[in-house]
Short mmCIF file of C-alpha atoms in Angstrom, two decimals:
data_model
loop_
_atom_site.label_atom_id
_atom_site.label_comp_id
_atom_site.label_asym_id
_atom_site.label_seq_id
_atom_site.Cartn_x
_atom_site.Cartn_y
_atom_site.Cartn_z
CA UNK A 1 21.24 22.84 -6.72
CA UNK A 2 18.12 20.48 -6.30
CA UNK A 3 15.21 20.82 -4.21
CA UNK A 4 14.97 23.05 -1.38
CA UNK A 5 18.12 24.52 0.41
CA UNK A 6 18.50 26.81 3.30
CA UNK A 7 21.14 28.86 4.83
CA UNK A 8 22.49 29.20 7.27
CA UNK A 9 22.49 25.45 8.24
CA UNK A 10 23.25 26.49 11.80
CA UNK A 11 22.85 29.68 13.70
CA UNK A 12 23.69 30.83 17.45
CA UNK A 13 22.48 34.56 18.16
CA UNK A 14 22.21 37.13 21.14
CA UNK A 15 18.73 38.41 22.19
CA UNK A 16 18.94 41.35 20.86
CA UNK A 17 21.09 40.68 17.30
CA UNK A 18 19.10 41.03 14.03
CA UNK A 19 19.37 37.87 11.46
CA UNK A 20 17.88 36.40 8.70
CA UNK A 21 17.06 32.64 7.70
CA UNK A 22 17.26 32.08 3.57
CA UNK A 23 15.23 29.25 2.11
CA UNK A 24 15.37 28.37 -1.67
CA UNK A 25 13.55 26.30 -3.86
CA UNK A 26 14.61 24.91 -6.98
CA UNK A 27 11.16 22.96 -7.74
CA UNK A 28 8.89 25.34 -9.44
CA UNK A 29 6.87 25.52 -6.86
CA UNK A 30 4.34 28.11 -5.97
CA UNK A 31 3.68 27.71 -2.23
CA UNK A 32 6.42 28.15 0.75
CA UNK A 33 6.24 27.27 4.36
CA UNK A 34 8.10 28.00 7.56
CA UNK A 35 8.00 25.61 10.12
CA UNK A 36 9.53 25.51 13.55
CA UNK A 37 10.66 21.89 15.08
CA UNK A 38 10.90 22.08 18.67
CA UNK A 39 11.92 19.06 20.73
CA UNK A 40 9.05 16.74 21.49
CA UNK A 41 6.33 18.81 19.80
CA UNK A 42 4.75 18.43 16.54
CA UNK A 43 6.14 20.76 13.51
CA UNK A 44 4.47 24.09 13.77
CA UNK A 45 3.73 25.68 11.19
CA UNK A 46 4.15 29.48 11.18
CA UNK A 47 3.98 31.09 7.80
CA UNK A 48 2.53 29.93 4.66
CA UNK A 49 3.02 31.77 1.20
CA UNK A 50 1.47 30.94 -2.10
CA UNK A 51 2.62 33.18 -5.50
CA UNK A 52 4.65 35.21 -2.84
CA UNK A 53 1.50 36.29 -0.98
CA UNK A 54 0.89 35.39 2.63
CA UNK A 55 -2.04 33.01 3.48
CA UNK A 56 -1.47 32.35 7.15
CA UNK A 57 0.12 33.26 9.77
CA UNK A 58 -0.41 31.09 12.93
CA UNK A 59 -0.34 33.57 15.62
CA UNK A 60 3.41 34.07 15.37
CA UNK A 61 4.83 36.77 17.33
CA UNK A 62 6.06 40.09 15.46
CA UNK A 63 9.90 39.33 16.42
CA UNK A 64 9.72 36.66 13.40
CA UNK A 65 8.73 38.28 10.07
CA UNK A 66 8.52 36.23 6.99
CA UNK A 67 9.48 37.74 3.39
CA UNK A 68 8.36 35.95 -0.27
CA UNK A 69 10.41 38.13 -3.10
CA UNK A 70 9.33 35.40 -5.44
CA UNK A 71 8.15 31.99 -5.94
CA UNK A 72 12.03 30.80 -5.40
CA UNK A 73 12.87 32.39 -2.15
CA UNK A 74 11.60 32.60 1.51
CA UNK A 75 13.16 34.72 4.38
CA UNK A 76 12.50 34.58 7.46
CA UNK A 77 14.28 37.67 9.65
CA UNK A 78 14.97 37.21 13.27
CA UNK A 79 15.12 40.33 15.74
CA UNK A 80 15.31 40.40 19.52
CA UNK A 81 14.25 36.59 20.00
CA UNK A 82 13.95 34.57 23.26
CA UNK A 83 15.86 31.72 24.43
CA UNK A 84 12.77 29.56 23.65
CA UNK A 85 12.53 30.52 20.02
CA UNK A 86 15.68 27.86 19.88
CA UNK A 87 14.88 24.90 17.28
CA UNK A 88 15.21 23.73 13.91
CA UNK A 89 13.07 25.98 11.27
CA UNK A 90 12.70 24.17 8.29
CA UNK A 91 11.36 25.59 5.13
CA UNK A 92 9.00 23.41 2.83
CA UNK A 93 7.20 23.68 -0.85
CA UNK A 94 4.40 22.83 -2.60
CA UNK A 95 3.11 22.61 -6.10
CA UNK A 96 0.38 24.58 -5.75
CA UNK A 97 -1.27 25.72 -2.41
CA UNK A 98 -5.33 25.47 -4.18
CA UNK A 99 -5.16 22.06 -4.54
CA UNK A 100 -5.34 19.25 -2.29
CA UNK A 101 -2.96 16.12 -1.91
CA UNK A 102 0.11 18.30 -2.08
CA UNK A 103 3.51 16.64 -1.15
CA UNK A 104 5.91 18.75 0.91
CA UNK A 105 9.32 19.16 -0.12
CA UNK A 106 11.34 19.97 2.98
CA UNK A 107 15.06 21.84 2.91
CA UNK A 108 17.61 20.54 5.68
CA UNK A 109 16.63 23.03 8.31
CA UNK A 110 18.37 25.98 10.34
CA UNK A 111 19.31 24.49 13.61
CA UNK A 112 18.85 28.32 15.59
CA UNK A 113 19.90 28.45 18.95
CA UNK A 114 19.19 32.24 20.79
CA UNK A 115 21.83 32.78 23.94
CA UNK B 1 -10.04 20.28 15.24
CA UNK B 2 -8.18 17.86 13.27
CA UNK B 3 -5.45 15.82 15.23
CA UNK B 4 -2.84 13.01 14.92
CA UNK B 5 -1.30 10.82 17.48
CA UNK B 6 2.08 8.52 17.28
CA UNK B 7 1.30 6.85 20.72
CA UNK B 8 5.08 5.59 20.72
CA UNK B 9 7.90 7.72 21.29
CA UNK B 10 10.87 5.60 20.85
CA UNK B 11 10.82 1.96 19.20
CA UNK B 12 13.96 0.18 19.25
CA UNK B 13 14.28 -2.90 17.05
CA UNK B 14 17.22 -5.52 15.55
CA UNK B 15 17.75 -5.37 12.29
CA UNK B 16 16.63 -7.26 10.36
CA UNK B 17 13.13 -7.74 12.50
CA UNK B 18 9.69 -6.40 11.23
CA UNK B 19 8.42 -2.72 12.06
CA UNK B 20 5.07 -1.16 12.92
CA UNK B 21 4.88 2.60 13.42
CA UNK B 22 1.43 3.40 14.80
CA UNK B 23 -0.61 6.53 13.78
CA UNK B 24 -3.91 7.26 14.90
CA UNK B 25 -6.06 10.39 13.15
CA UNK B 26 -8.91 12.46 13.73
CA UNK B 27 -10.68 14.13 10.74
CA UNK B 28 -14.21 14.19 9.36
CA UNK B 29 -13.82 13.74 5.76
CA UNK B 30 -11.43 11.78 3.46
CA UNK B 31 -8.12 11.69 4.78
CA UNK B 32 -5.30 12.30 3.12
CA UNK B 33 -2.86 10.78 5.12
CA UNK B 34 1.01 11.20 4.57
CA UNK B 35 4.61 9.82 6.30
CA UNK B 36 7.63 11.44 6.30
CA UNK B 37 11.08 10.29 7.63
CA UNK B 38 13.83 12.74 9.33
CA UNK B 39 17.15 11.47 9.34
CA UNK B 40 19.93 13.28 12.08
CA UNK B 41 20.00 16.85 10.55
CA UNK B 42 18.28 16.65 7.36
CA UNK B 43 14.48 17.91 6.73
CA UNK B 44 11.57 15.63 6.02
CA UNK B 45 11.01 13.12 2.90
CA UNK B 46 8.29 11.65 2.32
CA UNK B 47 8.28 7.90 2.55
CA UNK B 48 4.28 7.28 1.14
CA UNK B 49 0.79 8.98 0.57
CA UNK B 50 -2.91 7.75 0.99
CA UNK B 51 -5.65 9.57 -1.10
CA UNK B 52 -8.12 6.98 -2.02
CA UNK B 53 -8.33 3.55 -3.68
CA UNK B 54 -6.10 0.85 -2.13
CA UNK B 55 -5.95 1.16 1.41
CA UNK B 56 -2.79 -0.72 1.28
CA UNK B 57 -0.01 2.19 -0.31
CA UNK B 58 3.59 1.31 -0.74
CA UNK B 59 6.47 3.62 -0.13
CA UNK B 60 10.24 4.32 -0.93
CA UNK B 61 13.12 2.19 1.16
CA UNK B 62 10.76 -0.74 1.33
CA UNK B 63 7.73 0.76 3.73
CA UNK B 64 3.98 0.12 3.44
CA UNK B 65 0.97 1.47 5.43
CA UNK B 66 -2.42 0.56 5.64
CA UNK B 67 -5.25 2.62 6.22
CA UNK B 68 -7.71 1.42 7.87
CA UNK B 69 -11.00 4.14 8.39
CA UNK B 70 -12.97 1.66 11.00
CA UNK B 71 -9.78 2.36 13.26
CA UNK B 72 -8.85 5.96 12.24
CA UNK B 73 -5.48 4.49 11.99
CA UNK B 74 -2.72 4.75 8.80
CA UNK B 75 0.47 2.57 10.38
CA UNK B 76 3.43 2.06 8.93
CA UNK B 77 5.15 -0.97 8.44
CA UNK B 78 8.22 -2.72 6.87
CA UNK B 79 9.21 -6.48 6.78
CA UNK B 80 13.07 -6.31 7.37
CA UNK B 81 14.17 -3.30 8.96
CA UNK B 82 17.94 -2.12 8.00
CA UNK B 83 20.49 -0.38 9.80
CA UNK B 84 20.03 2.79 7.69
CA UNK B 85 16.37 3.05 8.94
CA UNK B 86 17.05 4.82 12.17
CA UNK B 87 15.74 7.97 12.09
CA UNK B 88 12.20 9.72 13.35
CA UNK B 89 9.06 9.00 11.69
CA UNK B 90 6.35 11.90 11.56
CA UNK B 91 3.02 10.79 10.49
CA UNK B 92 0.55 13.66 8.82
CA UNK B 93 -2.98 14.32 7.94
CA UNK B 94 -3.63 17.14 5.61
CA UNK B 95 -6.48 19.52 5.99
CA UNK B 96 -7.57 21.66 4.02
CA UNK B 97 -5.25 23.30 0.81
CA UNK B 98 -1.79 21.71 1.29
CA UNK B 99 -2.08 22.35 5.47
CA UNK B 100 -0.36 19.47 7.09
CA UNK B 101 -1.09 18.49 10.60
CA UNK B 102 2.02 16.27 11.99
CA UNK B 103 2.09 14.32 14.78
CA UNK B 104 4.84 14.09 17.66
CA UNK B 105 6.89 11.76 15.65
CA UNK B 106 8.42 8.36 16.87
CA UNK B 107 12.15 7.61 17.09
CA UNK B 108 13.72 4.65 15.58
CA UNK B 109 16.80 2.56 16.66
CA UNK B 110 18.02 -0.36 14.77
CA UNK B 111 20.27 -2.22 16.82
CA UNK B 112 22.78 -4.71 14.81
#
């Protein structure tokens, strides 16, 4: 595997089931991002972690909770969401969150639709 | 608070014909100005980047922008556009540490 992957690819849930998103990077990369893609909005970005610590966290609400085990992986674990929180979260990463002119390196996305 | 704007939503063009994606930035220092491509269910790339020097960058797949700081504008551009083009078009400003500030995007059509 190259790059950044994530799984699942797509995801339909209940408002009140418990899941998790899975983002991996294969870069050597020491920053990770969560962003959410909403239809006719700019990305948002909602987490950022760099050497598996959090740095921000845009005034997300508490039903999405990131988790950095390492540099390599990103979760991000879904419980008791709202129709809106439908879109495509897409997980980036960076060489090294310090320094400026860092290129993101996106995965594919999880396409996450809440019934 | 820093800000980009694609003014157009949706550009459809022939193939073949000449493309200008517009992006328009606020920020009070140096820019460092980025655009990424999204094709149908795959993440972003990242066609080109603009950190100083030449204000004239070229990109993968055959795209240029210019930068132009009189006009707060970075558009990008490509001389012959192909089939495979079609896809959205994000434009992004970075602020500080590796934050990226996106704009709305723009959707492209190629028609044969």
């Amino acid at each position: 595997e190259t790059g950044v992957t994530q799984t699942p690819r797509h995801l339909v849930m209940g408002m009140t089931n418990k899941k998790s998103l899975k983002c991996e990077q294969h870069l050597g990369h020491n920053a990770m991002y969560w962003y959410k893609q909403s239809a006719k909005k700019p990305l948002e970005l909602m987490f950022v972690y760099s050497l598996e610590e959090r740095v921000e966290n845009n005034s997300v609400p508490s039903r999405f909770s990131p988790e950095c085990p390492n540099s390599s992986h990103l979760f991000l674990h879904l419980h008791t969401l709202q129709p809106e929180d439908s879109a495509l979260y897409l997980c980036a990463s960076s060489q090294d969150l310090k320094r400026r002119r860092g290129e993101q390196f996106f995965g594919p996305g999880t396409r996450l639709t809440v019934l | 608070a820093q800000s980009v704007t694609q003014p157009d939503i949706h550009i459809t063009v022939s193939e073949g014909a000449s493309l200008e994606l517009r992006c328009n930035y606020s920020y009070g220092a140096t820019p460092y100005l980025f655009w990424y491509v999204q094709s149908p269910g795959q993440g972003l790339q990242l066609l080109l980047k603009y950190f100083s020097g030449d204000t004239l960058v070229q990109g993968i797949k055959g795209f240029e922008a210019e930068f132009k700081r009189s006009q707060s504008s970075f558009n990008l551009r490509k001389p012959s556009v192909h089939w495979s083009d079609a896809a959205e078009y994000f434009c992004a400003v970075e602020e500080d540490t590796d934050k990226l500030i996106f704009g709305t995007g723009t959707r492209l059509q190629v028609f044969p």
